[in-house]
JSON list of C-alpha atoms in Angstrom, two decimals:
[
{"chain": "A", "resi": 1, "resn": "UNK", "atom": "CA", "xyz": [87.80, -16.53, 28.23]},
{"chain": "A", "resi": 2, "resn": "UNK", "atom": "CA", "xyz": [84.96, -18.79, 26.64]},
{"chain": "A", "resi": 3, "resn": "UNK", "atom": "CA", "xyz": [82.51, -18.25, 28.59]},
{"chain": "A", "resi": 4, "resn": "UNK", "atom": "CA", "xyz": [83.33, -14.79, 29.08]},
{"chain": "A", "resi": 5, "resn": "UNK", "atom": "CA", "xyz": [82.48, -14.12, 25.32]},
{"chain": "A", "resi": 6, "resn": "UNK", "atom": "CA", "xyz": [79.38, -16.48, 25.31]},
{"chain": "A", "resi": 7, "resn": "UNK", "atom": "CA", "xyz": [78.19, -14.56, 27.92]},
{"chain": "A", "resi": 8, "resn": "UNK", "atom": "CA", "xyz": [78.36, -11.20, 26.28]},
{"chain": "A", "resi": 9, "resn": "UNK", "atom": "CA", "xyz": [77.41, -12.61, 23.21]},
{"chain": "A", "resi": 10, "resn": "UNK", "atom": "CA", "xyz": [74.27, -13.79, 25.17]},
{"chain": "A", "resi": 11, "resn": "UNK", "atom": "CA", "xyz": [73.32, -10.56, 26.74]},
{"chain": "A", "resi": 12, "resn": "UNK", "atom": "CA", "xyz": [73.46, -8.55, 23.25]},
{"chain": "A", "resi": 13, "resn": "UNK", "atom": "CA", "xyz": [71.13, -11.71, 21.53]},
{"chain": "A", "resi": 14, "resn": "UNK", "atom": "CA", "xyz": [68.72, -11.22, 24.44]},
{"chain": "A", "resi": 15, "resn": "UNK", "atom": "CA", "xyz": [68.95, -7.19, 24.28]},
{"chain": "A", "resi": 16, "resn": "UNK", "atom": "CA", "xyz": [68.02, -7.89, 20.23]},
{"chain": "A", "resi": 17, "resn": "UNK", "atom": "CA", "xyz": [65.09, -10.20, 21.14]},
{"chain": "A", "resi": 18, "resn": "UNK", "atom": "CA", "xyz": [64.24, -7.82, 23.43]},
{"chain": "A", "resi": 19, "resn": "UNK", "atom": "CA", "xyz": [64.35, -4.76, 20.99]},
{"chain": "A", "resi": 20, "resn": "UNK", "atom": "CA", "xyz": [62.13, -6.58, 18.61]},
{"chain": "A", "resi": 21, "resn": "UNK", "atom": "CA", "xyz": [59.75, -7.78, 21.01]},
{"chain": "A", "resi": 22, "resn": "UNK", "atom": "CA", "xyz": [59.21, -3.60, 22.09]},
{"chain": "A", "resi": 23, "resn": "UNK", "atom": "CA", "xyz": [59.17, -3.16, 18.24]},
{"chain": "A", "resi": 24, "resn": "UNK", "atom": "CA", "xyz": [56.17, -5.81, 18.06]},
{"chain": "A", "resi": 25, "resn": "UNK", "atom": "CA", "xyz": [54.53, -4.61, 21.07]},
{"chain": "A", "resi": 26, "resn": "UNK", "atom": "CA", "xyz": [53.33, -1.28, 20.03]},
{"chain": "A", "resi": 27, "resn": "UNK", "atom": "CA", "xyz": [49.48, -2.59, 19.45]},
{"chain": "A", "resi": 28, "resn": "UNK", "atom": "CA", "xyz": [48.78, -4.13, 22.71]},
{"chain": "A", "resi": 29, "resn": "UNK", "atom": "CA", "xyz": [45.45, -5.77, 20.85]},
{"chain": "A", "resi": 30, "resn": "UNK", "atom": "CA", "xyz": [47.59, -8.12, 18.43]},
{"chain": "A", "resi": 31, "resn": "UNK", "atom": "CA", "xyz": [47.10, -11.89, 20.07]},
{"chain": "A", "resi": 32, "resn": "UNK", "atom": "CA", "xyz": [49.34, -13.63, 17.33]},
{"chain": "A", "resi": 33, "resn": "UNK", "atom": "CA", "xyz": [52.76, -13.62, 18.93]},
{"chain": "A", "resi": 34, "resn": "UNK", "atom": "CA", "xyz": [54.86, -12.11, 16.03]},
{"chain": "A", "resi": 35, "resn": "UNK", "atom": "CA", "xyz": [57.97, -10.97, 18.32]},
{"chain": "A", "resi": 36, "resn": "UNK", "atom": "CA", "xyz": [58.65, -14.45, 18.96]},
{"chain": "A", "resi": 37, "resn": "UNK", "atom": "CA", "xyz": [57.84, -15.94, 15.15]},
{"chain": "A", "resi": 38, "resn": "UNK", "atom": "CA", "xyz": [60.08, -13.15, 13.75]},
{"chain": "A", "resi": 39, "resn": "UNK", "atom": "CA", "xyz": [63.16, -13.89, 16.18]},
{"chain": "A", "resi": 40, "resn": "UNK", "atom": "CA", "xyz": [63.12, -17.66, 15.64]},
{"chain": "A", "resi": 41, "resn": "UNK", "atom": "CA", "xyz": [62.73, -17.59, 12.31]},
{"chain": "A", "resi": 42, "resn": "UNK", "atom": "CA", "xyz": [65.21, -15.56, 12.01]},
{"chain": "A", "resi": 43, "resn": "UNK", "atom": "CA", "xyz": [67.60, -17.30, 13.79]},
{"chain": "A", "resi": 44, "resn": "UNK", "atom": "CA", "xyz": [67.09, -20.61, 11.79]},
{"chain": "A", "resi": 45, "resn": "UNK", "atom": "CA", "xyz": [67.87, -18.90, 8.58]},
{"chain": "A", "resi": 46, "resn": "UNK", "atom": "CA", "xyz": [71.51, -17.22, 10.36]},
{"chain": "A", "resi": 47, "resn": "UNK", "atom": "CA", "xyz": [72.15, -21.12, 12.07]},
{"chain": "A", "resi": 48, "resn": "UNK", "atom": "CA", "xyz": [71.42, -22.49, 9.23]},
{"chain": "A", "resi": 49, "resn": "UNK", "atom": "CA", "xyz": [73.66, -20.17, 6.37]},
{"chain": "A", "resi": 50, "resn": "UNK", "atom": "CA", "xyz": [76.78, -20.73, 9.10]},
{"chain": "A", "resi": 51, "resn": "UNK", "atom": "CA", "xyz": [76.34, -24.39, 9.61]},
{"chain": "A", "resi": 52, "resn": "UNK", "atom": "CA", "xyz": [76.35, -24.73, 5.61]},
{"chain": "A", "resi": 53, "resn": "UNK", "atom": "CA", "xyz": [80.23, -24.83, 5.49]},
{"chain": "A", "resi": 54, "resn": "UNK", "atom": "CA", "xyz": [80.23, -20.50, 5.12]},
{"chain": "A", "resi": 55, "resn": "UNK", "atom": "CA", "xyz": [81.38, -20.98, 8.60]},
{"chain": "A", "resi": 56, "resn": "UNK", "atom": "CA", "xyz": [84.69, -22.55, 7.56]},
{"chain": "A", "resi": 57, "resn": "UNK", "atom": "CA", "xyz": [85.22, -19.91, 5.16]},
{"chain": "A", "resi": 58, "resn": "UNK", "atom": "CA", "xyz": [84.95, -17.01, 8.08]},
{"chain": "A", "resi": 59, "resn": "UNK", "atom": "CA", "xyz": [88.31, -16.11, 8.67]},
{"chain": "A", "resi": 60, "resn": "UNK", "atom": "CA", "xyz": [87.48, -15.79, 12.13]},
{"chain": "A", "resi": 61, "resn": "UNK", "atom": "CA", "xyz": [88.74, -17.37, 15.61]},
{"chain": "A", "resi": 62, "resn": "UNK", "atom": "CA", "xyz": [86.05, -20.69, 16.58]},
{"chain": "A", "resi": 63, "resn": "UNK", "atom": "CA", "xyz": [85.85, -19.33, 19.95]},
{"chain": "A", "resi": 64, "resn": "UNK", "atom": "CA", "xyz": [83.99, -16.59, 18.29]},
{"chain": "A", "resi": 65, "resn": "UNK", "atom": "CA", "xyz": [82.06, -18.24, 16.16]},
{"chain": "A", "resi": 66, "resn": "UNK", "atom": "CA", "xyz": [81.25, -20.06, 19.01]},
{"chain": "A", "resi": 67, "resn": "UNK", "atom": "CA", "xyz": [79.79, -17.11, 20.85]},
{"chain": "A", "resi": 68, "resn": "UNK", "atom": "CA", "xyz": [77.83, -15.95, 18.07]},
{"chain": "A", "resi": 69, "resn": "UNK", "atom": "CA", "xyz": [76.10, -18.95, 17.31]},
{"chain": "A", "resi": 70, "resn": "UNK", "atom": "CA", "xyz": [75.76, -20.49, 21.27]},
{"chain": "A", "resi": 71, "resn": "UNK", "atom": "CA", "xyz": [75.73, -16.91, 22.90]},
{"chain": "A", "resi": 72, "resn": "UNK", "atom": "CA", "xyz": [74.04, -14.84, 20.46]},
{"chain": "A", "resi": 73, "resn": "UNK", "atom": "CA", "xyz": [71.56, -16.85, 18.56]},
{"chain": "A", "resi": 74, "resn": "UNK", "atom": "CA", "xyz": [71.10, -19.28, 21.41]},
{"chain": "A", "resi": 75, "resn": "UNK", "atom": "CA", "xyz": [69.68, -16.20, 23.80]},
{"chain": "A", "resi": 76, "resn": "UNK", "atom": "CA", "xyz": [68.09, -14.33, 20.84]},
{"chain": "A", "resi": 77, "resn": "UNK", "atom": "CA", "xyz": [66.03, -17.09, 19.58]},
{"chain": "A", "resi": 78, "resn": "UNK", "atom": "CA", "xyz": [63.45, -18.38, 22.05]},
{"chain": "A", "resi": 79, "resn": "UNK", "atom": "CA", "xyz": [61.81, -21.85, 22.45]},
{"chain": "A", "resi": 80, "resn": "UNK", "atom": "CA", "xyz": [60.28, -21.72, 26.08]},
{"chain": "A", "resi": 81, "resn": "UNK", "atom": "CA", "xyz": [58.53, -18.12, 24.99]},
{"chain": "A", "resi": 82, "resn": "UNK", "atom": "CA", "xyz": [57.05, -20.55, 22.15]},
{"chain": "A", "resi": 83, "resn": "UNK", "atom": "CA", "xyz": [55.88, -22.97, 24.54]},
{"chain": "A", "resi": 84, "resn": "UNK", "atom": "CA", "xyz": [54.79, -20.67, 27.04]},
{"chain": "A", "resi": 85, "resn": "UNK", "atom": "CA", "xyz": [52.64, -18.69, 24.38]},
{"chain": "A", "resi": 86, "resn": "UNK", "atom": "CA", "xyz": [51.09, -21.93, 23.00]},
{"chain": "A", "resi": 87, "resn": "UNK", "atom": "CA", "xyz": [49.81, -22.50, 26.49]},
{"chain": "A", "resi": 88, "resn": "UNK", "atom": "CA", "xyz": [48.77, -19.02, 27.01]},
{"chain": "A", "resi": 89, "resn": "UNK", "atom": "CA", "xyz": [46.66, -18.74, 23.70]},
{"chain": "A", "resi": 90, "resn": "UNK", "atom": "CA", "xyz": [44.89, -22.31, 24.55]},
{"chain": "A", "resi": 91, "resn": "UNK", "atom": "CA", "xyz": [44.00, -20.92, 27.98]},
{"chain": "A", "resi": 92, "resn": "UNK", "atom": "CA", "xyz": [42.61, -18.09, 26.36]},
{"chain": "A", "resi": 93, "resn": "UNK", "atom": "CA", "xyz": [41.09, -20.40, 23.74]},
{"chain": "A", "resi": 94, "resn": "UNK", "atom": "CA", "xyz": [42.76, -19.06, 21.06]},
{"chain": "A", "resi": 95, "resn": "UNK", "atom": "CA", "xyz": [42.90, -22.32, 19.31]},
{"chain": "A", "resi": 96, "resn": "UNK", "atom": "CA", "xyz": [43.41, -21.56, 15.78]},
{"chain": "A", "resi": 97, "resn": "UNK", "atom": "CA", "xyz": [46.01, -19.14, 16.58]},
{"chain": "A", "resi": 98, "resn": "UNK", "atom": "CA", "xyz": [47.67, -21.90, 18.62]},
{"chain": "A", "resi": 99, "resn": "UNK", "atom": "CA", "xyz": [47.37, -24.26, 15.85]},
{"chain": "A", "resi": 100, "resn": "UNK", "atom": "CA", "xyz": [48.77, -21.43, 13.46]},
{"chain": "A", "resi": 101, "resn": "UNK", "atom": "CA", "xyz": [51.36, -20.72, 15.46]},
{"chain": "A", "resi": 102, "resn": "UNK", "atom": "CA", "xyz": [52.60, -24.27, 16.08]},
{"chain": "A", "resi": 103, "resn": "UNK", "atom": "CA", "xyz": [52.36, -24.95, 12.33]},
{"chain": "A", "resi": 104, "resn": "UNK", "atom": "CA", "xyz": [54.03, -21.99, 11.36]},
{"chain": "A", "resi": 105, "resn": "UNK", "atom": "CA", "xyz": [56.92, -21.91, 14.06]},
{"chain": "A", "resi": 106, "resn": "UNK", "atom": "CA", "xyz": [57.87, -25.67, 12.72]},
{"chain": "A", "resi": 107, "resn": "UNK", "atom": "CA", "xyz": [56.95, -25.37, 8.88]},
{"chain": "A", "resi": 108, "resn": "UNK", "atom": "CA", "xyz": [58.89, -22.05, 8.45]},
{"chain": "A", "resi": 109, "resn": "UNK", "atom": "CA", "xyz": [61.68, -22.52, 10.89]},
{"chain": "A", "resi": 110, "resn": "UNK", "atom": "CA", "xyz": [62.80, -25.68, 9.20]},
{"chain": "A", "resi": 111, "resn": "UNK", "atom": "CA", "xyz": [62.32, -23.78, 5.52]},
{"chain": "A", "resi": 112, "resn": "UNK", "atom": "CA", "xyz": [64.00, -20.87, 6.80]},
{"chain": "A", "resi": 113, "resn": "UNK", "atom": "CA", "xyz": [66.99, -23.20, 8.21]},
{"chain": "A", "resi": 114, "resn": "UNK", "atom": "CA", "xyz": [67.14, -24.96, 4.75]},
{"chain": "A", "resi": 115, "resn": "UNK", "atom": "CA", "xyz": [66.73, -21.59, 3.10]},
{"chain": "A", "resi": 116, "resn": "UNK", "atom": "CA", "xyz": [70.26, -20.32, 5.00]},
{"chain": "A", "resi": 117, "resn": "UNK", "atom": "CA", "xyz": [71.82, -24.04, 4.77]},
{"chain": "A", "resi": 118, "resn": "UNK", "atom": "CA", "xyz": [71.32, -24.19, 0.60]},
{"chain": "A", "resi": 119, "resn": "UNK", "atom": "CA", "xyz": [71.96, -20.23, 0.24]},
{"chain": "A", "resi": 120, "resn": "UNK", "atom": "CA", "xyz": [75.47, -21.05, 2.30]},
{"chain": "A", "resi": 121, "resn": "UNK", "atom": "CA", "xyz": [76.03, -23.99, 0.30]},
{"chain": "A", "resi": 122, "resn": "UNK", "atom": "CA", "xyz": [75.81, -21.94, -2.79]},
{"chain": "A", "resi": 123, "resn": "UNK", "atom": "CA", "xyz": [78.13, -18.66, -1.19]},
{"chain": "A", "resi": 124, "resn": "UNK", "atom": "CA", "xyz": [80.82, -21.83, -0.47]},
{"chain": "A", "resi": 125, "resn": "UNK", "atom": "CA", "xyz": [80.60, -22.66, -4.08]},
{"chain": "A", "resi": 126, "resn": "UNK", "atom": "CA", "xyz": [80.83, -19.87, -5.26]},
{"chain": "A", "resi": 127, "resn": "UNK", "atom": "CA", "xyz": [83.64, -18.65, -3.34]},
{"chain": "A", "resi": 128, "resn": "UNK", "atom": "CA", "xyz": [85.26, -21.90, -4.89]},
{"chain": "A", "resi": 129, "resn": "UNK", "atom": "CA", "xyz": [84.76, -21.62, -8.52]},
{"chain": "A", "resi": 130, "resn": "UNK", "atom": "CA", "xyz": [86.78, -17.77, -8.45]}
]
């Protein structure tokens, strides 16, 4: 049953990545790869609020947490479409948008990780104290 729901948690984080990257793609002329920025970051911030401990607090089964976070974030965030971008823009020699993109990817997805981690921390607390 496992890998029944990680696989349909999969295929709805990969529709989402999907969706966004259509979303993204409507001017063709854009070179910075903001699809794939948005997506990752994103899905640091929602690892990192349910690995703070707000996890626990889900009244919810593990085998769907599970899912969400393995299935769903796994497939919706994206680190070979990183890679393979990176390469692209240096063929193209598109190096400060490689550089940028590198720096950014790294800097903000471990912010935006922290940013969910200490925001979950704080709903835990909270939750606590009432």
């Amino acid at each position: 049953m496992q890998h029944v729901l990680l696989g349909i948690a999969g295929s709805i984080g990969a529709i989402l990545r999907y969706m966004i990257s259509i979303l993204f793609s409507t001017n063709q002329l854009l070179v910075f790869p903001f699809a794939t920025v948005t997506v990752n970051l994103l899905g640091c911030f929602i690892l990192g609020l349910l690995s703070s401990g707000l996890e626990l607090m889900i009244k919810v089964e593990p085998k769907y947490l599970t899912a969400f976070k393995t299935g769903l974030i796994g497939s919706f965030t994206t680190f070979s479409t990183f890679s393979v971008e990176v390469i692209q823009l240096l063929q193209h020699n598109y190096y400060l948008y490689a550089v940028t993109y590198i720096l950014v990817s790294a800097i903000f997805g471990l912010g935006f990780a922290a940013l969910g981690l200490n925001l979950g921390k704080r709903l835990v607390e909270r939750k606590r104290l009432l």
